[in-house]
Amino acid sequence: GAGVSQSPRYKVAKRGQDVALRCDPISGHVSLFWYQQALGQGPEFLTYFQNEAQLDKSGLPSDRFFAERPEGSVSTLKIQRTQQEDSAVYLCASSLEVPRAGHEQYFGPGTRLTVT
Amino acid sequence: AQSVTQPDIHITVSEGASLELRCNYSYGATPYLFWYVQSPGQGLQLLLKYFSGDTLVQGIKGFEAEFKRSQSSFNLRKPSVHWSDAAEYFCAVGAEEYGNKLVFGAGTILRVKS
């Protein structure tokens, strides 16, 4: 079956531009996560949705970052006024059930954002 | 605060040799533990996971890991490495007490020489 898909796969933005990154989770997956992976580092948690509700946004680095999942399926991560430090791979993951921490998260291929 | 340490940034092993990748964690709760593998340009693929029970867990591609609570470790092993195992490996930890987020280590890049 189809896995988690993300688009675009690559995005180059000039500093100050706004960008929108899309995530299509596995069909029927209740939970959706966004992570940021800087070069040479492990992924870091950004935010979590259960259906359309954003239950945890503690990892969003600034108020320039905004995520939504209005119908409980597709999610968009928006970054306003991009800065060079926003350059990273943005990973989306989904999980089948209302998760406890032990539930497996399935990851998409990521969007590589480069801010010039 | 939760943290995961993977002490080895790079490891090089010969094809057919055994492998052990180290992972140590610091957590204020009973953890759930995962190992993921990431090939260039690819997403993270789950190799194995530990929730409870038997502390030696088997995963895909011939990998296994052992949870040692006394050492706060969850090391990944494989008895005989194949060239296709070359990738980056991430240890991750989660716990119910800290919600649903995973905390990842910085990763270990595995190189396989023929």
PDB file of C-alpha atoms in Angstrom:
ATOM      1  CA  GLY A   1       0.000   0.000   0.000  1.00  0.00           C
ATOM      2  CA  ALA A   2       0.968   3.641  -0.294  1.00  0.00           C
ATOM      3  CA  GLY A   3       3.200   5.042   2.378  1.00  0.00           C
ATOM      4  CA  VAL A   4       3.555   8.564   3.670  1.00  0.00           C
ATOM      5  CA  SER A   5       4.206  10.989   0.853  1.00  0.00           C
ATOM      6  CA  GLN A   6       5.602  14.496   1.017  1.00  0.00           C
ATOM      7  CA  SER A   7       5.829  17.290  -1.509  1.00  0.00           C
ATOM      8  CA  PRO A   8       7.808  18.945  -2.771  1.00  0.00           C
ATOM      9  CA  ARG A   9      10.824  16.712  -2.255  1.00  0.00           C
ATOM     10  CA  TYR A  10      13.158  19.670  -2.670  1.00  0.00           C
ATOM     11  CA  LYS A  11      12.504  23.353  -2.129  1.00  0.00           C
ATOM     12  CA  VAL A  12      14.844  26.284  -2.565  1.00  0.00           C
ATOM     13  CA  ALA A  13      13.652  29.543  -1.075  1.00  0.00           C
ATOM     14  CA  LYS A  14      15.195  32.938  -0.859  1.00  0.00           C
ATOM     15  CA  ARG A  15      15.535  34.338   2.615  1.00  0.00           C
ATOM     16  CA  GLY A  16      12.316  36.050   3.590  1.00  0.00           C
ATOM     17  CA  GLN A  17      10.040  33.965   1.376  1.00  0.00           C
ATOM     18  CA  ASP A  18       7.182  31.906   2.735  1.00  0.00           C
ATOM     19  CA  VAL A  19       7.078  28.154   2.039  1.00  0.00           C
ATOM     20  CA  ALA A  20       4.449  25.446   2.424  1.00  0.00           C
ATOM     21  CA  LEU A  21       5.333  21.779   2.801  1.00  0.00           C
ATOM     22  CA  ARG A  22       2.719  19.096   2.304  1.00  0.00           C
ATOM     23  CA  CYS A  23       2.313  15.707   3.934  1.00  0.00           C
ATOM     24  CA  ASP A  24      -0.079  12.955   2.867  1.00  0.00           C
ATOM     25  CA  PRO A  25      -0.219  10.366   5.653  1.00  0.00           C
ATOM     26  CA  ILE A  26      -1.141   6.749   5.258  1.00  0.00           C
ATOM     27  CA  SER A  27      -4.889   6.501   4.779  1.00  0.00           C
ATOM     28  CA  GLY A  28      -6.708   6.018   8.059  1.00  0.00           C
ATOM     29  CA  HIS A  29      -3.802   7.046  10.242  1.00  0.00           C
ATOM     30  CA  VAL A  30      -5.072   9.135  13.106  1.00  0.00           C
ATOM     31  CA  SER A  31      -1.820  10.656  14.248  1.00  0.00           C
ATOM     32  CA  LEU A  32       0.574  12.849  12.291  1.00  0.00           C
ATOM     33  CA  PHE A  33       3.944  14.228  13.321  1.00  0.00           C
ATOM     34  CA  TRP A  34       6.394  16.720  11.879  1.00  0.00           C
ATOM     35  CA  TYR A  35      10.121  16.538  12.573  1.00  0.00           C
ATOM     36  CA  GLN A  36      13.026  18.733  11.497  1.00  0.00           C
ATOM     37  CA  GLN A  37      16.347  17.115  10.623  1.00  0.00           C
ATOM     38  CA  ALA A  38      19.309  19.450  10.300  1.00  0.00           C
ATOM     39  CA  LEU A  39      22.387  18.301   8.423  1.00  0.00           C
ATOM     40  CA  GLY A  40      24.325  15.711  10.389  1.00  0.00           C
ATOM     41  CA  GLN A  41      21.760  15.482  13.162  1.00  0.00           C
ATOM     42  CA  GLY A  42      18.877  13.294  14.158  1.00  0.00           C
ATOM     43  CA  PRO A  43      15.274  14.355  13.621  1.00  0.00           C
ATOM     44  CA  GLU A  44      13.796  16.726  16.170  1.00  0.00           C
ATOM     45  CA  PHE A  45      10.115  16.865  17.009  1.00  0.00           C
ATOM     46  CA  LEU A  46       8.154  19.865  15.844  1.00  0.00           C
ATOM     47  CA  THR A  47       4.452  19.178  16.285  1.00  0.00           C
ATOM     48  CA  TYR A  48       1.788  16.474  16.568  1.00  0.00           C
ATOM     49  CA  PHE A  49      -1.814  16.120  15.390  1.00  0.00           C
ATOM     50  CA  GLN A  50      -4.477  13.702  16.442  1.00  0.00           C
ATOM     51  CA  ASN A  51      -6.989  13.888  13.605  1.00  0.00           C
ATOM     52  CA  GLU A  52      -7.437  17.640  13.032  1.00  0.00           C
ATOM     53  CA  ALA A  53      -6.448  18.671  16.553  1.00  0.00           C
ATOM     54  CA  GLN A  54      -2.942  19.951  17.094  1.00  0.00           C
ATOM     55  CA  LEU A  55      -2.169  18.496  20.502  1.00  0.00           C
ATOM     56  CA  ASP A  56       1.479  19.375  20.839  1.00  0.00           C
ATOM     57  CA  LYS A  57       3.380  22.171  19.149  1.00  0.00           C
ATOM     58  CA  SER A  58       6.118  22.469  21.711  1.00  0.00           C
ATOM     59  CA  GLY A  59       8.871  21.799  19.185  1.00  0.00           C
ATOM     60  CA  LEU A  60       8.049  24.585  16.744  1.00  0.00           C
ATOM     61  CA  PRO A  61      11.151  26.809  16.886  1.00  0.00           C
ATOM     62  CA  SER A  62       9.421  30.145  16.400  1.00  0.00           C
ATOM     63  CA  ASP A  63       6.122  31.764  15.590  1.00  0.00           C
ATOM     64  CA  ARG A  64       7.175  31.749  11.941  1.00  0.00           C
ATOM     65  CA  PHE A  65       6.342  28.046  11.897  1.00  0.00           C
ATOM     66  CA  PHE A  66       2.721  27.035  11.566  1.00  0.00           C
ATOM     67  CA  ALA A  67       1.129  23.636  10.897  1.00  0.00           C
ATOM     68  CA  GLU A  68      -2.401  22.617  10.111  1.00  0.00           C
ATOM     69  CA  ARG A  69      -4.421  19.509   9.349  1.00  0.00           C
ATOM     70  CA  PRO A  70      -7.901  20.886   8.760  1.00  0.00           C
ATOM     71  CA  GLU A  71      -9.688  17.685   7.738  1.00  0.00           C
ATOM     72  CA  GLY A  72      -7.657  15.232   9.722  1.00  0.00           C
ATOM     73  CA  SER A  73      -5.758  13.836   6.777  1.00  0.00           C
ATOM     74  CA  VAL A  74      -3.360  15.985   4.715  1.00  0.00           C
ATOM     75  CA  SER A  75      -1.163  18.334   6.702  1.00  0.00           C
ATOM     76  CA  THR A  76       0.741  21.449   5.718  1.00  0.00           C
ATOM     77  CA  LEU A  77       3.747  22.903   7.488  1.00  0.00           C
ATOM     78  CA  LYS A  78       4.175  26.562   6.682  1.00  0.00           C
ATOM     79  CA  ILE A  79       7.257  28.603   7.362  1.00  0.00           C
ATOM     80  CA  GLN A  80       6.977  32.344   7.051  1.00  0.00           C
ATOM     81  CA  ARG A  81       9.865  34.708   6.294  1.00  0.00           C
ATOM     82  CA  THR A  82      12.328  31.862   5.930  1.00  0.00           C
ATOM     83  CA  GLN A  83      15.781  32.224   7.437  1.00  0.00           C
ATOM     84  CA  GLN A  84      18.963  30.355   6.612  1.00  0.00           C
ATOM     85  CA  GLU A  85      18.756  28.420   9.857  1.00  0.00           C
ATOM     86  CA  ASP A  86      15.490  26.920   8.590  1.00  0.00           C
ATOM     87  CA  SER A  87      17.462  24.895   6.015  1.00  0.00           C
ATOM     88  CA  ALA A  88      16.857  21.273   6.897  1.00  0.00           C
ATOM     89  CA  VAL A  89      14.946  18.162   5.902  1.00  0.00           C
ATOM     90  CA  TYR A  90      11.381  18.225   7.162  1.00  0.00           C
ATOM     91  CA  LEU A  91      10.017  14.774   7.889  1.00  0.00           C
ATOM     92  CA  CYS A  92       6.409  13.809   8.287  1.00  0.00           C
ATOM     93  CA  ALA A  93       5.300  10.630  10.050  1.00  0.00           C
ATOM     94  CA  SER A  94       1.944   9.040  10.693  1.00  0.00           C
ATOM     95  CA  SER A  95       0.711   6.463  13.142  1.00  0.00           C
ATOM     96  CA  LEU A  96      -2.302   4.193  12.926  1.00  0.00           C
ATOM     97  CA  GLU A  97      -4.036   4.686  16.221  1.00  0.00           C
ATOM     98  CA  VAL A  98      -4.342   7.260  18.907  1.00  0.00           C
ATOM     99  CA  PRO A  99      -0.839   6.584  20.000  1.00  0.00           C
ATOM    100  CA  ARG A 100       0.840   5.706  23.091  1.00  0.00           C
ATOM    101  CA  ALA A 101       4.523   6.234  22.701  1.00  0.00           C
ATOM    102  CA  GLY A 102       5.015   2.646  21.694  1.00  0.00           C
ATOM    103  CA  HIS A 103       3.099   2.863  18.463  1.00  0.00           C
ATOM    104  CA  GLU A 104       5.236   2.801  15.352  1.00  0.00           C
ATOM    105  CA  GLN A 105       5.535   5.975  13.352  1.00  0.00           C
ATOM    106  CA  TYR A 106       5.836   5.594   9.567  1.00  0.00           C
ATOM    107  CA  PHE A 107       8.004   8.233   7.961  1.00  0.00           C
ATOM    108  CA  GLY A 108       7.811   9.935   4.603  1.00  0.00           C
ATOM    109  CA  PRO A 109      10.874  10.671   2.438  1.00  0.00           C
ATOM    110  CA  GLY A 110      11.080  14.266   3.647  1.00  0.00           C
ATOM    111  CA  THR A 111      11.276  17.680   2.041  1.00  0.00           C
ATOM    112  CA  ARG A 112      14.739  19.172   1.798  1.00  0.00           C
ATOM    113  CA  LEU A 113      14.463  22.925   2.277  1.00  0.00           C
ATOM    114  CA  THR A 114      17.385  25.134   1.337  1.00  0.00           C
ATOM    115  CA  VAL A 115      17.178  28.818   2.159  1.00  0.00           C
ATOM    116  CA  THR A 116      19.593  30.992   0.215  1.00  0.00           C
TER     117      THR A 116
ATOM    118  CA  ALA B   1      15.156  16.089  30.059  1.00  0.00           C
ATOM    119  CA  GLN B   2      15.099  13.176  27.696  1.00  0.00           C
ATOM    120  CA  SER B   3      18.225  12.539  25.653  1.00  0.00           C
ATOM    121  CA  VAL B   4      19.661   9.839  23.431  1.00  0.00           C
ATOM    122  CA  THR B   5      23.369   9.373  22.830  1.00  0.00           C
ATOM    123  CA  GLN B   6      24.918   7.506  19.965  1.00  0.00           C
ATOM    124  CA  PRO B   7      28.637   7.744  20.764  1.00  0.00           C
ATOM    125  CA  ASP B   8      29.912   6.688  17.349  1.00  0.00           C
ATOM    126  CA  ILE B   9      29.425   9.141  14.507  1.00  0.00           C
ATOM    127  CA  HIS B  10      31.002   6.828  11.942  1.00  0.00           C
ATOM    128  CA  ILE B  11      31.712   3.118  11.959  1.00  0.00           C
ATOM    129  CA  THR B  12      33.427   1.136   9.219  1.00  0.00           C
ATOM    130  CA  VAL B  13      33.222  -2.646   9.115  1.00  0.00           C
ATOM    131  CA  SER B  14      34.210  -5.235   6.574  1.00  0.00           C
ATOM    132  CA  GLU B  15      31.523  -7.117   4.742  1.00  0.00           C
ATOM    133  CA  GLY B  16      30.738 -10.292   6.644  1.00  0.00           C
ATOM    134  CA  ALA B  17      31.998  -8.941   9.948  1.00  0.00           C
ATOM    135  CA  SER B  18      29.792  -8.446  12.981  1.00  0.00           C
ATOM    136  CA  LEU B  19      28.358  -5.082  13.928  1.00  0.00           C
ATOM    137  CA  GLU B  20      27.330  -3.356  17.128  1.00  0.00           C
ATOM    138  CA  LEU B  21      25.971   0.176  17.221  1.00  0.00           C
ATOM    139  CA  ARG B  22      25.679   1.772  20.623  1.00  0.00           C
ATOM    140  CA  CYS B  23      22.769   3.718  22.032  1.00  0.00           C
ATOM    141  CA  ASN B  24      22.399   5.144  25.531  1.00  0.00           C
ATOM    142  CA  TYR B  25      19.438   7.108  26.779  1.00  0.00           C
ATOM    143  CA  SER B  26      18.513   9.320  29.670  1.00  0.00           C
ATOM    144  CA  TYR B  27      14.851   9.239  30.519  1.00  0.00           C
ATOM    145  CA  GLY B  28      12.767   9.904  33.560  1.00  0.00           C
ATOM    146  CA  ALA B  29      10.285   7.208  32.664  1.00  0.00           C
ATOM    147  CA  THR B  30      10.044   3.691  31.331  1.00  0.00           C
ATOM    148  CA  PRO B  31      11.069   4.109  27.721  1.00  0.00           C
ATOM    149  CA  TYR B  32       9.970   2.618  24.484  1.00  0.00           C
ATOM    150  CA  LEU B  33      12.978   2.157  22.210  1.00  0.00           C
ATOM    151  CA  PHE B  34      13.406   2.071  18.467  1.00  0.00           C
ATOM    152  CA  TRP B  35      16.092   1.697  15.860  1.00  0.00           C
ATOM    153  CA  TYR B  36      15.538   3.303  12.451  1.00  0.00           C
ATOM    154  CA  VAL B  37      17.685   3.181   9.324  1.00  0.00           C
ATOM    155  CA  GLN B  38      17.943   5.970   6.770  1.00  0.00           C
ATOM    156  CA  SER B  39      19.466   5.567   3.335  1.00  0.00           C
ATOM    157  CA  PRO B  40      20.431   8.675   1.335  1.00  0.00           C
ATOM    158  CA  GLY B  41      17.355  10.494   0.085  1.00  0.00           C
ATOM    159  CA  GLN B  42      15.048   8.086   1.851  1.00  0.00           C
ATOM    160  CA  GLY B  43      12.808   8.327   4.858  1.00  0.00           C
ATOM    161  CA  LEU B  44      13.345   6.497   8.090  1.00  0.00           C
ATOM    162  CA  GLN B  45      12.592   2.785   8.104  1.00  0.00           C
ATOM    163  CA  LEU B  46      11.916   0.987  11.362  1.00  0.00           C
ATOM    164  CA  LEU B  47      14.319  -1.882  12.052  1.00  0.00           C
ATOM    165  CA  LEU B  48      12.976  -2.967  15.426  1.00  0.00           C
ATOM    166  CA  LYS B  49      11.304  -1.770  18.583  1.00  0.00           C
ATOM    167  CA  TYR B  50      11.132  -2.590  22.272  1.00  0.00           C
ATOM    168  CA  PHE B  51       8.045  -1.984  24.364  1.00  0.00           C
ATOM    169  CA  SER B  52       8.163  -4.563  27.136  1.00  0.00           C
ATOM    170  CA  GLY B  53       8.865  -8.203  27.772  1.00  0.00           C
ATOM    171  CA  ASP B  54      11.851 -10.010  26.324  1.00  0.00           C
ATOM    172  CA  THR B  55      14.771  -7.614  26.361  1.00  0.00           C
ATOM    173  CA  LEU B  56      16.293  -9.130  23.228  1.00  0.00           C
ATOM    174  CA  VAL B  57      14.276  -8.082  20.213  1.00  0.00           C
ATOM    175  CA  GLN B  58      14.567  -9.249  16.641  1.00  0.00           C
ATOM    176  CA  GLY B  59      14.047  -6.965  13.693  1.00  0.00           C
ATOM    177  CA  ILE B  60      14.142  -6.915   9.949  1.00  0.00           C
ATOM    178  CA  LYS B  61      17.217  -7.545   7.797  1.00  0.00           C
ATOM    179  CA  GLY B  62      18.802  -9.766  10.446  1.00  0.00           C
ATOM    180  CA  PHE B  63      19.195  -7.054  13.072  1.00  0.00           C
ATOM    181  CA  GLU B  64      18.637  -7.489  16.795  1.00  0.00           C
ATOM    182  CA  ALA B  65      18.915  -5.243  19.826  1.00  0.00           C
ATOM    183  CA  GLU B  66      19.127  -5.794  23.549  1.00  0.00           C
ATOM    184  CA  PHE B  67      17.568  -3.528  26.147  1.00  0.00           C
ATOM    185  CA  LYS B  68      19.693  -3.264  29.289  1.00  0.00           C
ATOM    186  CA  ARG B  69      17.874  -1.198  31.866  1.00  0.00           C
ATOM    187  CA  SER B  70      20.801  -1.162  34.307  1.00  0.00           C
ATOM    188  CA  GLN B  71      23.038   0.384  31.649  1.00  0.00           C
ATOM    189  CA  SER B  72      20.348   2.536  30.007  1.00  0.00           C
ATOM    190  CA  SER B  73      21.394   1.041  26.712  1.00  0.00           C
ATOM    191  CA  PHE B  74      19.766  -0.380  23.620  1.00  0.00           C
ATOM    192  CA  ASN B  75      22.576  -1.517  21.336  1.00  0.00           C
ATOM    193  CA  LEU B  76      21.918  -2.738  17.810  1.00  0.00           C
ATOM    194  CA  ARG B  77      23.721  -5.832  16.528  1.00  0.00           C
ATOM    195  CA  LYS B  78      24.056  -7.855  13.376  1.00  0.00           C
ATOM    196  CA  PRO B  79      26.222 -10.986  13.147  1.00  0.00           C
ATOM    197  CA  SER B  80      27.254 -10.537   9.513  1.00  0.00           C
ATOM    198  CA  VAL B  81      27.080  -7.223   7.697  1.00  0.00           C
ATOM    199  CA  HIS B  82      26.173  -6.956   4.021  1.00  0.00           C
ATOM    200  CA  TRP B  83      27.256  -4.135   1.717  1.00  0.00           C
ATOM    201  CA  SER B  84      23.615  -3.077   1.440  1.00  0.00           C
ATOM    202  CA  ASP B  85      23.576  -2.280   5.172  1.00  0.00           C
ATOM    203  CA  ALA B  86      25.604   0.870   4.559  1.00  0.00           C
ATOM    204  CA  ALA B  87      23.341   3.682   5.762  1.00  0.00           C
ATOM    205  CA  GLU B  88      22.736   5.924   8.750  1.00  0.00           C
ATOM    206  CA  TYR B  89      21.203   4.403  11.857  1.00  0.00           C
ATOM    207  CA  PHE B  90      19.176   6.266  14.445  1.00  0.00           C
ATOM    208  CA  CYS B  91      18.193   5.217  17.917  1.00  0.00           C
ATOM    209  CA  ALA B  92      14.990   6.804  19.220  1.00  0.00           C
ATOM    210  CA  VAL B  93      13.168   6.835  22.525  1.00  0.00           C
ATOM    211  CA  GLY B  94       9.625   7.604  23.528  1.00  0.00           C
ATOM    212  CA  ALA B  95       7.552   7.362  26.661  1.00  0.00           C
ATOM    213  CA  GLU B  96       3.913   7.764  27.525  1.00  0.00           C
ATOM    214  CA  GLU B  97       4.798  10.277  30.194  1.00  0.00           C
ATOM    215  CA  TYR B  98       6.294  12.563  27.588  1.00  0.00           C
ATOM    216  CA  GLY B  99       3.521  12.329  25.078  1.00  0.00           C
ATOM    217  CA  ASN B 100       3.923  10.915  21.646  1.00  0.00           C
ATOM    218  CA  LYS B 101       7.081  12.510  20.397  1.00  0.00           C
ATOM    219  CA  LEU B 102      10.206  10.520  19.633  1.00  0.00           C
ATOM    220  CA  VAL B 103      13.611  11.752  20.758  1.00  0.00           C
ATOM    221  CA  PHE B 104      16.360  10.715  18.373  1.00  0.00           C
ATOM    222  CA  GLY B 105      20.080  10.302  18.712  1.00  0.00           C
ATOM    223  CA  ALA B 106      22.419  12.060  16.302  1.00  0.00           C
ATOM    224  CA  GLY B 107      22.881   8.923  14.243  1.00  0.00           C
ATOM    225  CA  THR B 108      25.723   6.578  13.320  1.00  0.00           C
ATOM    226  CA  ILE B 109      26.891   6.354   9.725  1.00  0.00           C
ATOM    227  CA  LEU B 110      27.829   2.806   8.804  1.00  0.00           C
ATOM    228  CA  ARG B 111      30.314   2.185   6.031  1.00  0.00           C
ATOM    229  CA  VAL B 112      30.885  -1.324   4.731  1.00  0.00           C
ATOM    230  CA  LYS B 113      34.129  -2.170   3.001  1.00  0.00           C
ATOM    231  CA  SER B 114      34.464  -5.137   0.708  1.00  0.00           C
TER     232      SER B 114
END
